[in-house]
Short mmCIF file of N, CA and C in Angstrom, two decimals:
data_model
loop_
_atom_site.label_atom_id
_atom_site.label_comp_id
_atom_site.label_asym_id
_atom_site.label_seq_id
_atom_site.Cartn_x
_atom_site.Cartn_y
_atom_site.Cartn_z
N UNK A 23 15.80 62.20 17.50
CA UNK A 23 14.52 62.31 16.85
C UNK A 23 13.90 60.93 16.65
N UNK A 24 14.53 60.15 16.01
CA UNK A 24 14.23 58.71 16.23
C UNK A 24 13.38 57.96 17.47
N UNK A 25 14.19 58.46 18.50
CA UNK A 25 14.14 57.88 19.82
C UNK A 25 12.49 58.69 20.22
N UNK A 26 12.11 59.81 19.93
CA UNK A 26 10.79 60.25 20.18
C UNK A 26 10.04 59.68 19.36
N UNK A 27 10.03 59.32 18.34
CA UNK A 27 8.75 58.87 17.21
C UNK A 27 9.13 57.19 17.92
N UNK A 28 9.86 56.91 17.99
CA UNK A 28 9.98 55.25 18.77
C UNK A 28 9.12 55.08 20.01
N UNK A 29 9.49 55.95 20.84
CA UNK A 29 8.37 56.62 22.15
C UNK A 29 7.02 56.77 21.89
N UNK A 30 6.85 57.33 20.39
CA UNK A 30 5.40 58.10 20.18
C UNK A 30 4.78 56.60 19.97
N UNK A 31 5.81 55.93 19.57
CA UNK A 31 4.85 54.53 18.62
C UNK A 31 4.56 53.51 19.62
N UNK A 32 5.66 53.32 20.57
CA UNK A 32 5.25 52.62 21.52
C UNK A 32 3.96 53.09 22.31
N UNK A 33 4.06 54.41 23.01
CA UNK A 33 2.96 54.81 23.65
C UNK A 33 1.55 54.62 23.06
N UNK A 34 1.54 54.59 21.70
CA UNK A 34 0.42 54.35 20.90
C UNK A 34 0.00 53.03 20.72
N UNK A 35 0.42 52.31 20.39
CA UNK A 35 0.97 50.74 20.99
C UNK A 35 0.12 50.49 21.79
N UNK A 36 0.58 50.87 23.23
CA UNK A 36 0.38 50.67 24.84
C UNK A 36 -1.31 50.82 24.67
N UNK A 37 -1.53 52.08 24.53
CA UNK A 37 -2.63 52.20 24.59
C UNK A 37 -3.94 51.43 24.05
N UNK A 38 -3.50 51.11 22.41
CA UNK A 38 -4.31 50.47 21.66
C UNK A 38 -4.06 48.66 22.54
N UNK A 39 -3.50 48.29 22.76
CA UNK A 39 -3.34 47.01 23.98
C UNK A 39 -4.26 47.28 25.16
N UNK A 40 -3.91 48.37 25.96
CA UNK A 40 -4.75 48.58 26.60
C UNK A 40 -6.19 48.52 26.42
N UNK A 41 -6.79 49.28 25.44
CA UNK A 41 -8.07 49.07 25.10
C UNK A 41 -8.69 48.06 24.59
N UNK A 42 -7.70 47.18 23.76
CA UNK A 42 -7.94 45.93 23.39
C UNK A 42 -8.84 45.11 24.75
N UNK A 43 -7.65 45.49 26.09
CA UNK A 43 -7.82 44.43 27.00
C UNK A 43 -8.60 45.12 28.06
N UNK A 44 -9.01 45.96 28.08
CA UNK A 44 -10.06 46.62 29.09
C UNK A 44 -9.07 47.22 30.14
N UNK A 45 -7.62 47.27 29.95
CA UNK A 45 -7.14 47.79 31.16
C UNK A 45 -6.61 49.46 31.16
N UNK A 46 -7.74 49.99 30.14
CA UNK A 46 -7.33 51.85 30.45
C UNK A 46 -7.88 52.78 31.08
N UNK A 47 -9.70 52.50 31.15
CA UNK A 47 -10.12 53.50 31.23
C UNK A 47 -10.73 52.68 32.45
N UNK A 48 -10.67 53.40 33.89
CA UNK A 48 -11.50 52.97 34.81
C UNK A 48 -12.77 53.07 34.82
N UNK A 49 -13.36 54.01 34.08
CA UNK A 49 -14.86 53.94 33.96
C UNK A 49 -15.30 52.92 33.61
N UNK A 50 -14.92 52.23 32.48
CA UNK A 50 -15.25 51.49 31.72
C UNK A 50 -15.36 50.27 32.50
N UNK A 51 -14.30 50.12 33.16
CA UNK A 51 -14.00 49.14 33.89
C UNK A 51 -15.11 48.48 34.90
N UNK A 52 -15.38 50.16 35.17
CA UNK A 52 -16.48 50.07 36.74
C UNK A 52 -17.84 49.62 35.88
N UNK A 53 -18.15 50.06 34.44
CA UNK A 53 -19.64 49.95 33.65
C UNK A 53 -19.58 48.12 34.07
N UNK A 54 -18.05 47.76 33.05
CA UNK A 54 -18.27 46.31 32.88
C UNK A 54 -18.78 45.59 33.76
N UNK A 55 -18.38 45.93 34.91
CA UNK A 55 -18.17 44.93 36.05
C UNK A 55 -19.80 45.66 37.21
N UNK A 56 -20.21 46.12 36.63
CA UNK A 56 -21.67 47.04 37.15
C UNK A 56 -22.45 45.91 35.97
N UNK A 57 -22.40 45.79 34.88
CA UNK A 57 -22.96 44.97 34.14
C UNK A 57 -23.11 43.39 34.20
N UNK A 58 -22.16 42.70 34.82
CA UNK A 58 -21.82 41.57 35.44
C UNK A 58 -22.59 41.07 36.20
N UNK A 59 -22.25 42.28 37.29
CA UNK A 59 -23.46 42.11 38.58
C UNK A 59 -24.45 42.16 38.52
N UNK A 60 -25.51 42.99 37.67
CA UNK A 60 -26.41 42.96 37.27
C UNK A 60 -26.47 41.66 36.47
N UNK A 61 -26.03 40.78 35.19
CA UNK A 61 -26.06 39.88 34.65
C UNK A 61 -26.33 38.56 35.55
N UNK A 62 -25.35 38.83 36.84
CA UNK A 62 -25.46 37.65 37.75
C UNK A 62 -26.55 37.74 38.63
N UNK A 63 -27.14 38.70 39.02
CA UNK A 63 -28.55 39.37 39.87
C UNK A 63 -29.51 38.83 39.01
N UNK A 64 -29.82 39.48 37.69
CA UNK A 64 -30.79 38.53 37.22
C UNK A 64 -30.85 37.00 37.09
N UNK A 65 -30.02 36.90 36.55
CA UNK A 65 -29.30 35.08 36.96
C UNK A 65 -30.34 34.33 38.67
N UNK A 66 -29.66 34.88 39.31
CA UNK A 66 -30.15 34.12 40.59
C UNK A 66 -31.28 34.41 40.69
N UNK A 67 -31.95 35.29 40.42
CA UNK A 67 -32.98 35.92 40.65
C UNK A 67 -33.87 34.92 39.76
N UNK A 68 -33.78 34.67 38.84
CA UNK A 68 -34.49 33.95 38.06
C UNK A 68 -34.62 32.40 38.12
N UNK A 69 -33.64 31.88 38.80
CA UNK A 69 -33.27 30.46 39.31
C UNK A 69 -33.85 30.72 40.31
N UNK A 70 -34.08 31.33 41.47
CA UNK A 70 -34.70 31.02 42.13
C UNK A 70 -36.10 31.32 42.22
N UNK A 71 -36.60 31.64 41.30
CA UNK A 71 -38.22 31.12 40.32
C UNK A 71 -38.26 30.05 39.65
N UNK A 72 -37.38 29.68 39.37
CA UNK A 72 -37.60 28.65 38.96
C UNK A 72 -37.54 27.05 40.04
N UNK A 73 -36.28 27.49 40.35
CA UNK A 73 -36.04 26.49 41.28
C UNK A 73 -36.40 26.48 42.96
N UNK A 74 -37.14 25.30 44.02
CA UNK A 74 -37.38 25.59 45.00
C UNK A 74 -36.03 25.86 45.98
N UNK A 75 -35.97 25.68 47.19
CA UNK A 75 -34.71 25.98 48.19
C UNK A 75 -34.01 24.66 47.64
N UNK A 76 -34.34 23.41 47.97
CA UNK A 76 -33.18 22.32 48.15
C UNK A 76 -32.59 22.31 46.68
N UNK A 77 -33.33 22.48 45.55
CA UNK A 77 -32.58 22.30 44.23
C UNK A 77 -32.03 23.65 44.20
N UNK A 78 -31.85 24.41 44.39
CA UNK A 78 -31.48 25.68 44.33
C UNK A 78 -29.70 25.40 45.35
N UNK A 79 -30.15 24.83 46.52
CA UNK A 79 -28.96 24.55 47.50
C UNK A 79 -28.09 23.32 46.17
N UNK A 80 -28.64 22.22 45.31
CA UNK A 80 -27.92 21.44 45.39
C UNK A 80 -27.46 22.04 44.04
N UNK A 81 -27.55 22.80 43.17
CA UNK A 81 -26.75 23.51 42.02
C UNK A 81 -26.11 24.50 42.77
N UNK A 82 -26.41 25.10 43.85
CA UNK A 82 -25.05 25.55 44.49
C UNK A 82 -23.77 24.73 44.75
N UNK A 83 -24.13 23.50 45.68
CA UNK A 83 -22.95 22.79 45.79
C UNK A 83 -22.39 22.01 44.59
N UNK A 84 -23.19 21.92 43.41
CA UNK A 84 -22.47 21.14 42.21
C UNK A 84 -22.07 22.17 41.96
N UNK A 85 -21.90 23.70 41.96
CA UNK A 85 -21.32 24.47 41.20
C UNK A 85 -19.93 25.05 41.92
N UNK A 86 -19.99 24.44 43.11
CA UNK A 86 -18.75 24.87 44.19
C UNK A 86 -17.59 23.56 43.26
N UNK A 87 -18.10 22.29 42.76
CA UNK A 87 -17.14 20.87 42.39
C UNK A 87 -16.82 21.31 40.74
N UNK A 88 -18.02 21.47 40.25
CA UNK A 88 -17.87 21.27 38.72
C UNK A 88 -18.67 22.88 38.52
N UNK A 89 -18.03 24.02 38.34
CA UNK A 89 -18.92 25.09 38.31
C UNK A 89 -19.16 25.13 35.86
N UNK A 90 -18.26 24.41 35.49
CA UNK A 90 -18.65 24.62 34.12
C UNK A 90 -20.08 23.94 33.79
N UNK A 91 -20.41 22.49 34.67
CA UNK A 91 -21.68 21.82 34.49
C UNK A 91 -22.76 22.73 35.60
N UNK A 92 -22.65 23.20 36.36
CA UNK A 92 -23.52 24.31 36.96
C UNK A 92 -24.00 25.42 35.98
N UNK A 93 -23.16 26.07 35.07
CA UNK A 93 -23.40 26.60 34.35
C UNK A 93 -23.84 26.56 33.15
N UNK A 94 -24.01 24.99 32.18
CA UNK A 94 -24.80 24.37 31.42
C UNK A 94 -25.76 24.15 32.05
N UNK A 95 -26.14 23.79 33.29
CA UNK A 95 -27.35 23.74 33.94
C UNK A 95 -28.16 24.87 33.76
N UNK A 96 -27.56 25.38 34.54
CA UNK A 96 -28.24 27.18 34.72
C UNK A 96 -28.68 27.94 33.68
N UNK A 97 -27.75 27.40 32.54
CA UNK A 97 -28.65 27.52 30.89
C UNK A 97 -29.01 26.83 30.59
N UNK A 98 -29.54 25.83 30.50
CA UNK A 98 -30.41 24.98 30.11
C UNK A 98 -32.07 24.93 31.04
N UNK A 99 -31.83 25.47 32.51
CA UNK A 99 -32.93 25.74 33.05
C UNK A 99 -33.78 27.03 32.46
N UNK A 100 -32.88 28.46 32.13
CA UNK A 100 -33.19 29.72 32.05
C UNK A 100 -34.03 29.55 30.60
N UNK A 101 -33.37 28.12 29.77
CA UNK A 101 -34.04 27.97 28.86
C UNK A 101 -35.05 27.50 28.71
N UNK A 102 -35.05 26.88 29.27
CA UNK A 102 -36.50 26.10 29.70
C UNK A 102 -37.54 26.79 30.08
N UNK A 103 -37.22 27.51 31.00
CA UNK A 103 -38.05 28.01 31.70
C UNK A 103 -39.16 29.25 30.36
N UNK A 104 -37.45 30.11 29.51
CA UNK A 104 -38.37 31.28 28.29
C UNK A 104 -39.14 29.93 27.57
N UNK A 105 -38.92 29.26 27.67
CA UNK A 105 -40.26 28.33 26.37
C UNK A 105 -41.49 27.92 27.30
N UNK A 106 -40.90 27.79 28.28
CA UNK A 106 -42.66 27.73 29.16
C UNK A 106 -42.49 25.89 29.60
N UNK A 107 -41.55 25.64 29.34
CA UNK A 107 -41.28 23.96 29.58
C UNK A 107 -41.33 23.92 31.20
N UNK A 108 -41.41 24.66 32.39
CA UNK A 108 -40.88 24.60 33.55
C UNK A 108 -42.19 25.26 33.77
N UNK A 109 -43.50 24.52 34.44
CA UNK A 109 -44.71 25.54 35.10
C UNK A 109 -45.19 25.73 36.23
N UNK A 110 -44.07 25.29 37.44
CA UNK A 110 -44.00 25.15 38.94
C UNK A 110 -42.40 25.17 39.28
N UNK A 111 -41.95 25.52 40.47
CA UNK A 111 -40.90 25.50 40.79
C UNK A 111 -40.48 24.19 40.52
N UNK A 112 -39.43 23.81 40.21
CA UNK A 112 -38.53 22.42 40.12
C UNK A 112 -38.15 21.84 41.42
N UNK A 113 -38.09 20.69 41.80
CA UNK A 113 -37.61 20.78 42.98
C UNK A 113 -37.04 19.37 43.02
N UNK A 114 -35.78 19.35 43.97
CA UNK A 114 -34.24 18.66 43.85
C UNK A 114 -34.61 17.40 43.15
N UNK A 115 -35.61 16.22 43.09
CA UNK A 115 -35.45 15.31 42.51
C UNK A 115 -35.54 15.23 40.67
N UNK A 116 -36.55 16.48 40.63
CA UNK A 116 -36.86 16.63 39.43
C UNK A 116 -35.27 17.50 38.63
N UNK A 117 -34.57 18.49 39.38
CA UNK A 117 -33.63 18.89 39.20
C UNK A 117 -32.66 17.61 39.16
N UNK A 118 -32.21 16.79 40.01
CA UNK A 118 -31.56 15.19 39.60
C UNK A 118 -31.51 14.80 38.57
N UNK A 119 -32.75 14.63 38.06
CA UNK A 119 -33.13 13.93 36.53
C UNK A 119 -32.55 14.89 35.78
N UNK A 120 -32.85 16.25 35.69
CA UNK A 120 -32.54 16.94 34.98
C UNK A 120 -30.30 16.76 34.17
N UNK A 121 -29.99 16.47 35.82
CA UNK A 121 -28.84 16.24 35.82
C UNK A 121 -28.07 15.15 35.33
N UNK A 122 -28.98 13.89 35.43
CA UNK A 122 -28.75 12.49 34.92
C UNK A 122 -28.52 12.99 33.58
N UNK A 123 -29.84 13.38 32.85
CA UNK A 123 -29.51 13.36 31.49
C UNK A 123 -28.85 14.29 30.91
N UNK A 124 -28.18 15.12 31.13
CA UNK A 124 -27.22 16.38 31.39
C UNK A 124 -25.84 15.52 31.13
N UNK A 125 -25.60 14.51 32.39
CA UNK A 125 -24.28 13.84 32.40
C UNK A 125 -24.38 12.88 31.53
N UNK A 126 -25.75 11.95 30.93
CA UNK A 126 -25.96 10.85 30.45
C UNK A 126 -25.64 9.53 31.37
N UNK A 127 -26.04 8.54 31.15
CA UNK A 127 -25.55 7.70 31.86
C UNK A 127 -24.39 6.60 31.48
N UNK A 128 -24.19 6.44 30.10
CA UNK A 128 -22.66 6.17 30.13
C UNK A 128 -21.63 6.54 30.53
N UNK A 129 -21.95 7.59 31.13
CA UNK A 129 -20.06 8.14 32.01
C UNK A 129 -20.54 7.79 33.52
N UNK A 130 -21.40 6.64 33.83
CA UNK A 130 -21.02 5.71 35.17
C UNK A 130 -19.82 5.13 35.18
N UNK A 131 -19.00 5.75 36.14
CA UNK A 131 -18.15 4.81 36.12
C UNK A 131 -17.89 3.63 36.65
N UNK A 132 -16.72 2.84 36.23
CA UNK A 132 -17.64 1.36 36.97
C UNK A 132 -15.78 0.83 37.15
N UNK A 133 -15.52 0.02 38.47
CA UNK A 133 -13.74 0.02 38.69
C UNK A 133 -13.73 -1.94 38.28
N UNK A 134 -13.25 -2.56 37.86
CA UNK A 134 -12.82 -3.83 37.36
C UNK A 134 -11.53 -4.54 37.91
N UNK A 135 -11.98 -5.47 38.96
CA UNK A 135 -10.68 -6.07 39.31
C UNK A 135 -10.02 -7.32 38.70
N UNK A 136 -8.93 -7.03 38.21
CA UNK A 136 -8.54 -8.19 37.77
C UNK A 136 -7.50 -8.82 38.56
N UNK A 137 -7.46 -10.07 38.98
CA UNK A 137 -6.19 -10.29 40.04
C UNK A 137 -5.18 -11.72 39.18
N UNK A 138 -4.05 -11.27 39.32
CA UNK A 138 -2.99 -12.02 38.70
C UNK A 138 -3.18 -13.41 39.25
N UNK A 139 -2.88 -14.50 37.94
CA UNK A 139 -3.24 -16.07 38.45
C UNK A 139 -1.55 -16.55 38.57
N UNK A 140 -1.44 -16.75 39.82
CA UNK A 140 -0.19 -17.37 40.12
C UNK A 140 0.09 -18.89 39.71
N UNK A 141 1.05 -18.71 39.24
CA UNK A 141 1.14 -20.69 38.21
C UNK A 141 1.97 -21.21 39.34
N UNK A 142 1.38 -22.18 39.69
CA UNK A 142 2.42 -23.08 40.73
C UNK A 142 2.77 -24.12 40.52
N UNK A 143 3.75 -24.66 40.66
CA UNK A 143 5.04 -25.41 39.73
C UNK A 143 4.62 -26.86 40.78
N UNK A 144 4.77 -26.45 41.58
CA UNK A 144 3.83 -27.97 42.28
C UNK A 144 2.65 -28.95 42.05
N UNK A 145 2.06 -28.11 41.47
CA UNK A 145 0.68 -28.49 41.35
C UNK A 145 0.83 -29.50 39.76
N UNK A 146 1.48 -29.53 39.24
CA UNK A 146 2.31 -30.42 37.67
C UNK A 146 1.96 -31.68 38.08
#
C-alpha cells in the first residue's frame, strides 16, 4: 500500500515538473513555439522597415559573432523606431554609429609592448 501512494506521489510530482517546464502537453508546446515564430516574423519584419539591405546584412553578421549585442541592437532600434526617433530607413553607416555608442568607445582595445632591457656587464 505504501509502495502505491509512493507511485501516486511521484507520478504527481512528474507531472507538476513537467508543467513547470513545458515538457507535457504537446499542444502547448506547438502554441509556444507558433508564438515565437510569429514573435520573430514580426521582429524581422519590422527591422527591415526600419533598416535598408546593407545595415540589415551587417546586424545579420554581428549577430552570427556576438548574437546578445545583435539583440540589444534590435531593441534599441524597435525602440526607436515606436517613439518616432527613426524617420527614413537607417542605413549601414548611420547603423555603425549607432553601434559605436552601443559598445562606447573605451572598450578600444589597444596591445602595449614592453620589451625586457638586457643589463650588460661589459658595458661597466
Amino acid at each position: 500500500m505504501e509502495e502505491d501512494g509512493l507511485a501516486a506521489l511521484r507520478a504527481k510530482r512528474m507531472q507538476e515538473l513537467q508543467g513547470q517546464f513545458g515538457a507535457g502537453d504537446p499542444d502547448e508546446q506547438k502554441k509556444r513555439k507558433q508564438q515565437q515564430e510569429q514573435q520573430q516574423e514580426m521582429l524581422h519584419s519590422m527591422l527591415s522597415q526600419i533598416l535598408d539591405q546593407n545595415a540589415r546584412a551587417r546586424l545579420n553578421s554581428i549577430a552570427l559573432v556576438k548574437p546578445e549585442k545583435a539583440k540589444q541592437v534590435e531593441a534599441m532600434l524597435i525602440t526607436m523606431a515606436q517613439r518616432g526617433q527613426i524617420a527614413d530607413k537607417m542605413t549601414e553607416s548611420q547603423l555603425v554609429g549607432l553601434l559605436e555608442q552601443v559598445s562606447g568607445k573605451s572598450q578600444k582595445t589597444t596591445v602595449k609592448f614592453e620589451r625586457r632591457r638586457v643589463m650588460d656587464s661589459d658595458s661597466d
